[in-house]
Amino acid sequence: MNNNKTKVAVLVSGGGTNLQAILDAEKTGIIKSGEVVLVVSNKTGAFALERAAKAGVKGVTITRKAAGSQEAFEEQLTKTLEETGIQLIVLAGFMSILSPEFIKRWDRKIINVHPSLIPSFCGQGFYGLKVHEAALAKGVKVSGATVHYVNEIPDGGEIIFQKAVRVYPNDTPEKLQLRIMKQAEWKLLPAAVEKLSAEIISK
Ligand code: GAR
């Protein structure tokens, strides 16, 4: 662990391709001011945890079900984050909404990646493939991804980076999801982690 780097936690729920993009960006030097020291999954057996283990990063599972309530879940999460000295929290495919109390504790220290151009196709109920299904149903010709600060409004925090991606006539939600990941999410998220990590260590 390098003390001159911002300590980053990545919160995940599933496959973890965005986590992988961050881990890869650390290796290639795109991220030089931050280090992922903790991965927390709120789903048992998430493949993202295998990615963390492979990279030698501590992985922890905390589920609301096992904790008993959202409050208890967030208490355990806060304890784990504080014990590890976390300075920046990245939601990367984290499919759970955090309480205003939790978010306030980490004001401007939590960022999220969302697979659309906010304010389109975002907020409660818009996650994963559902976002791309809604975009295709609307017939948009352009979609994309957004990295934003997390505040108490779901997908409502200040936008950090955004990138547009073309939608093609024969797109399926899966095809569009992959194009948006490749062209936007996997680039924007590591770039945002570096930007914020650099800001945090320079303070
Ligand atoms: C990503 O497309 C991410 O933007 C989206 O879920 C996918 C997770 O993939 N997140 C949301 O929809 C949050 N509202 P990953 O686990 O492979 O990174």
Tab-separated table of C-alpha atoms and ligand atoms in Angstrom:
chain	number	residue	atom	x	y	z
A	1	MET	CA	0.000	0.000	0.000
A	2	ASN	CA	1.311	3.429	-0.947
A	3	ASN	CA	0.631	6.209	1.561
A	4	ASN	CA	0.889	8.875	-1.099
A	5	LYS	CA	-2.139	7.525	-2.895
A	6	THR	CA	-5.817	8.065	-2.225
A	7	LYS	CA	-7.369	4.949	-0.733
A	8	VAL	CA	-10.232	3.879	-2.945
A	9	ALA	CA	-13.081	1.444	-2.233
A	10	VAL	CA	-15.156	0.039	-5.082
A	11	LEU	CA	-18.718	-1.082	-4.320
A	12	VAL	CA	-20.116	-3.735	-6.656
A	13	SER	CA	-23.075	-6.076	-7.102
A	14	GLY	CA	-22.300	-8.200	-10.146
A	15	GLY	CA	-19.849	-8.902	-12.939
A	16	GLY	CA	-17.490	-6.061	-12.152
A	17	THR	CA	-16.286	-5.061	-15.604
A	18	ASN	CA	-16.063	-1.462	-14.403
A	19	LEU	CA	-14.038	-2.618	-11.402
A	20	GLN	CA	-11.762	-4.438	-13.856
A	21	ALA	CA	-11.354	-1.254	-15.906
A	22	ILE	CA	-10.215	0.573	-12.750
A	23	LEU	CA	-7.796	-2.208	-11.755
A	24	ASP	CA	-6.376	-2.304	-15.294
A	25	ALA	CA	-6.013	1.498	-15.313
A	26	GLU	CA	-3.934	1.279	-12.141
A	27	LYS	CA	-1.618	-1.210	-13.856
A	28	THR	CA	-1.218	0.873	-17.005
A	29	GLY	CA	-0.661	4.094	-15.052
A	30	ILE	CA	-3.869	5.865	-16.091
A	31	ILE	CA	-4.649	5.866	-12.378
A	32	LYS	CA	-1.540	6.980	-10.525
A	33	SER	CA	-2.943	9.030	-7.638
A	34	GLY	CA	-5.265	6.377	-6.197
A	35	GLU	CA	-5.160	2.740	-5.196
A	36	VAL	CA	-8.073	0.321	-4.871
A	37	VAL	CA	-7.593	-1.204	-1.424
A	38	LEU	CA	-11.091	-2.585	-0.854
A	39	VAL	CA	-13.932	-4.089	-2.882
A	40	VAL	CA	-17.320	-4.491	-1.188
A	41	SER	CA	-20.095	-6.562	-2.738
A	42	ASN	CA	-23.687	-6.478	-1.522
A	43	LYS	CA	-24.342	-9.735	-3.392
A	44	THR	CA	-22.949	-13.093	-2.299
A	45	GLY	CA	-20.804	-14.737	-4.969
A	46	ALA	CA	-20.528	-11.676	-7.239
A	47	PHE	CA	-17.929	-12.317	-9.954
A	48	ALA	CA	-16.439	-8.901	-9.153
A	49	LEU	CA	-15.017	-10.453	-5.960
A	50	GLU	CA	-13.011	-12.921	-8.045
A	51	ARG	CA	-11.591	-10.015	-10.008
A	52	ALA	CA	-10.584	-8.349	-6.726
A	53	ALA	CA	-8.944	-11.544	-5.433
A	54	LYS	CA	-7.025	-11.971	-8.680
A	55	ALA	CA	-5.675	-8.439	-8.342
A	56	GLY	CA	-4.725	-9.051	-4.708
A	57	VAL	CA	-7.324	-6.593	-3.408
A	58	LYS	CA	-9.282	-7.274	-0.229
A	59	GLY	CA	-12.861	-8.290	-1.005
A	60	VAL	CA	-15.736	-8.229	1.479
A	61	THR	CA	-19.388	-9.251	1.167
A	62	ILE	CA	-21.961	-7.322	3.188
A	63	THR	CA	-25.612	-8.049	2.403
A	64	ARG	CA	-28.675	-6.247	3.691
A	65	LYS	CA	-30.327	-9.606	4.239
A	66	ALA	CA	-27.574	-10.856	6.546
A	67	ALA	CA	-27.288	-7.479	8.283
A	68	GLY	CA	-31.045	-7.449	8.943
A	69	SER	CA	-31.848	-3.893	7.839
A	70	GLN	CA	-30.580	-1.081	5.608
A	71	GLU	CA	-29.351	0.719	8.726
A	72	ALA	CA	-27.382	-2.291	9.963
A	73	PHE	CA	-26.031	-2.879	6.448
A	74	GLU	CA	-24.773	0.709	6.248
A	75	GLU	CA	-23.308	0.515	9.764
A	76	GLN	CA	-21.236	-2.525	8.768
A	77	LEU	CA	-20.272	-0.859	5.510
A	78	THR	CA	-19.176	2.359	7.264
A	79	LYS	CA	-17.139	0.384	9.800
A	80	THR	CA	-15.354	-1.545	7.032
A	81	LEU	CA	-14.670	1.623	5.034
A	82	GLU	CA	-13.384	3.519	8.075
A	83	GLU	CA	-11.193	0.651	9.288
A	84	THR	CA	-9.540	0.584	5.859
A	85	GLY	CA	-9.051	4.379	5.839
A	86	ILE	CA	-11.069	4.841	2.667
A	87	GLN	CA	-11.016	8.344	1.145
A	88	LEU	CA	-12.990	7.768	-2.058
A	89	ILE	CA	-15.926	5.423	-2.756
A	90	VAL	CA	-16.704	4.308	-6.288
A	91	LEU	CA	-20.071	2.751	-7.103
A	92	ALA	CA	-19.368	0.480	-10.074
A	93	GLY	CA	-22.494	-1.480	-10.903
A	94	PHE	CA	-23.644	-1.200	-7.284
A	95	MET	CA	-27.383	-1.915	-7.478
A	96	SER	CA	-28.553	-0.603	-4.132
A	97	ILE	CA	-29.622	2.875	-3.084
A	98	LEU	CA	-27.736	4.304	-0.115
A	99	SER	CA	-29.494	6.362	2.567
A	100	PRO	CA	-29.164	10.168	2.771
A	101	GLU	CA	-27.374	9.701	6.141
A	102	PHE	CA	-24.720	7.470	4.596
A	103	ILE	CA	-24.274	9.819	1.634
A	104	LYS	CA	-23.935	12.853	3.908
A	105	ARG	CA	-21.137	11.120	5.858
A	106	TRP	CA	-19.178	10.819	2.590
A	107	ASP	CA	-20.153	14.150	1.009
A	108	ARG	CA	-18.474	14.507	-2.445
A	109	LYS	CA	-16.463	11.373	-1.734
A	110	ILE	CA	-18.816	8.959	-3.551
A	111	ILE	CA	-19.027	8.712	-7.335
A	112	ASN	CA	-21.182	6.507	-9.550
A	113	VAL	CA	-21.155	5.387	-13.165
A	114	HIS	CA	-24.533	5.311	-14.905
A	115	PRO	CA	-25.059	3.835	-18.397
A	116	SER	CA	-26.985	6.716	-20.014
A	117	LEU	CA	-26.671	10.424	-20.627
A	118	ILE	CA	-28.174	11.775	-17.396
A	119	PRO	CA	-30.854	13.199	-17.057
A	120	SER	CA	-32.233	10.636	-19.548
A	121	PHE	CA	-33.090	7.109	-18.385
A	122	CYS	CA	-31.925	7.507	-14.794
A	123	GLY	CA	-33.227	7.491	-11.234
A	124	GLN	CA	-35.058	4.811	-9.301
A	125	GLY	CA	-35.713	1.649	-11.352
A	126	PHE	CA	-33.179	2.488	-14.079
A	127	TYR	CA	-30.236	0.150	-13.692
A	128	GLY	CA	-28.272	-2.326	-15.791
A	129	LEU	CA	-30.028	-3.572	-18.930
A	130	LYS	CA	-33.275	-1.753	-18.012
A	131	VAL	CA	-31.574	1.525	-18.925
A	132	HIS	CA	-30.732	0.295	-22.424
A	133	GLU	CA	-34.186	-1.284	-22.906
A	134	ALA	CA	-35.751	2.100	-22.107
A	135	ALA	CA	-33.368	3.959	-24.431
A	136	LEU	CA	-34.164	1.595	-27.330
A	137	ALA	CA	-37.926	1.755	-26.616
A	138	LYS	CA	-37.736	5.553	-26.843
A	139	GLY	CA	-35.849	5.319	-30.129
A	140	VAL	CA	-32.950	7.586	-29.128
A	141	LYS	CA	-30.157	7.783	-31.690
A	142	VAL	CA	-27.511	8.619	-29.107
A	143	SER	CA	-26.999	7.305	-25.607
A	144	GLY	CA	-23.855	7.071	-23.478
A	145	ALA	CA	-22.565	7.082	-19.937
A	146	THR	CA	-22.223	9.518	-17.064
A	147	VAL	CA	-19.949	9.623	-14.037
A	148	HIS	CA	-21.368	11.792	-11.281
A	149	TYR	CA	-21.094	12.596	-7.596
A	150	VAL	CA	-23.638	10.742	-5.496
A	151	ASN	CA	-26.088	12.860	-3.553
A	152	GLU	CA	-29.429	12.025	-1.897
A	153	ILE	CA	-31.271	12.065	-5.257
A	154	PRO	CA	-30.746	8.797	-7.208
A	155	ASP	CA	-28.487	9.684	-10.202
A	156	GLY	CA	-29.006	13.361	-9.293
A	157	GLY	CA	-25.529	14.479	-8.201
A	158	GLU	CA	-23.205	16.835	-10.065
A	159	ILE	CA	-21.914	15.440	-13.351
A	160	ILE	CA	-18.149	14.843	-13.575
A	161	PHE	CA	-17.766	13.236	-17.028
A	162	GLN	CA	-20.157	12.273	-19.784
A	163	LYS	CA	-19.653	10.630	-23.174
A	164	ALA	CA	-22.102	10.061	-26.017
A	165	VAL	CA	-22.278	6.737	-27.885
A	166	ARG	CA	-24.164	6.000	-31.156
A	167	VAL	CA	-27.263	3.793	-31.139
A	168	TYR	CA	-27.725	1.642	-34.264
A	169	PRO	CA	-31.023	0.458	-35.795
A	170	ASN	CA	-30.426	-3.237	-35.098
A	171	ASP	CA	-29.250	-2.745	-31.515
A	172	THR	CA	-30.369	-5.040	-28.718
A	173	PRO	CA	-30.078	-3.918	-25.072
A	174	GLU	CA	-27.072	-6.243	-24.719
A	175	LYS	CA	-25.308	-4.856	-27.812
A	176	LEU	CA	-25.904	-1.275	-26.723
A	177	GLN	CA	-24.780	-2.038	-23.179
A	178	LEU	CA	-21.484	-3.481	-24.376
A	179	ARG	CA	-20.823	-0.581	-26.796
A	180	ILE	CA	-21.489	1.963	-24.038
A	181	MET	CA	-19.240	0.082	-21.632
A	182	LYS	CA	-16.381	-0.177	-24.147
A	183	GLN	CA	-16.608	3.337	-25.572
A	184	ALA	CA	-17.617	5.252	-22.470
A	185	GLU	CA	-17.867	3.604	-19.027
A	186	TRP	CA	-14.523	1.788	-18.998
A	187	LYS	CA	-12.771	5.050	-19.959
A	188	LEU	CA	-14.738	7.629	-18.001
A	189	LEU	CA	-14.734	5.810	-14.678
A	190	PRO	CA	-10.938	5.304	-14.401
A	191	ALA	CA	-10.444	8.914	-15.561
A	192	ALA	CA	-12.783	10.128	-12.816
A	193	VAL	CA	-11.040	7.969	-10.201
A	194	GLU	CA	-7.716	9.533	-11.177
A	195	LYS	CA	-9.136	13.083	-11.183
A	196	LEU	CA	-10.688	12.787	-7.725
A	197	SER	CA	-7.791	10.811	-6.244
A	198	ALA	CA	-5.368	13.524	-7.384
A	199	GLU	CA	-7.597	16.214	-5.883
A	200	ILE	CA	-7.887	14.349	-2.568
A	201	ILE	CA	-4.129	13.739	-2.080
A	202	SER	CA	-3.298	17.310	-3.041
A	203	LYS	CA	-5.466	18.653	-0.196
B	1	GAR	C1	-22.780	-0.981	-15.798
B	1	GAR	O1	-23.293	-0.757	-17.082
B	1	GAR	C2	-23.111	0.189	-14.887
B	1	GAR	O2	-23.050	1.424	-15.536
B	1	GAR	C3	-24.530	-0.127	-14.518
B	1	GAR	O3	-24.539	-1.531	-14.340
B	1	GAR	C4	-23.517	-2.144	-15.116
B	1	GAR	C5	-22.620	-2.934	-14.196
B	1	GAR	O4	-21.689	-3.669	-14.900
B	1	GAR	N1	-24.926	0.583	-13.348
B	1	GAR	C6	-26.157	1.022	-13.141
B	1	GAR	O5	-27.081	0.805	-13.896
B	1	GAR	C7	-26.357	1.813	-11.855
B	1	GAR	N2	-27.571	2.559	-11.903
B	1	GAR	P1	-20.345	-4.212	-14.228
B	1	GAR	O6	-20.714	-4.943	-12.955
B	1	GAR	O7	-19.799	-5.156	-15.261
B	1	GAR	O8	-19.422	-3.047	-13.967
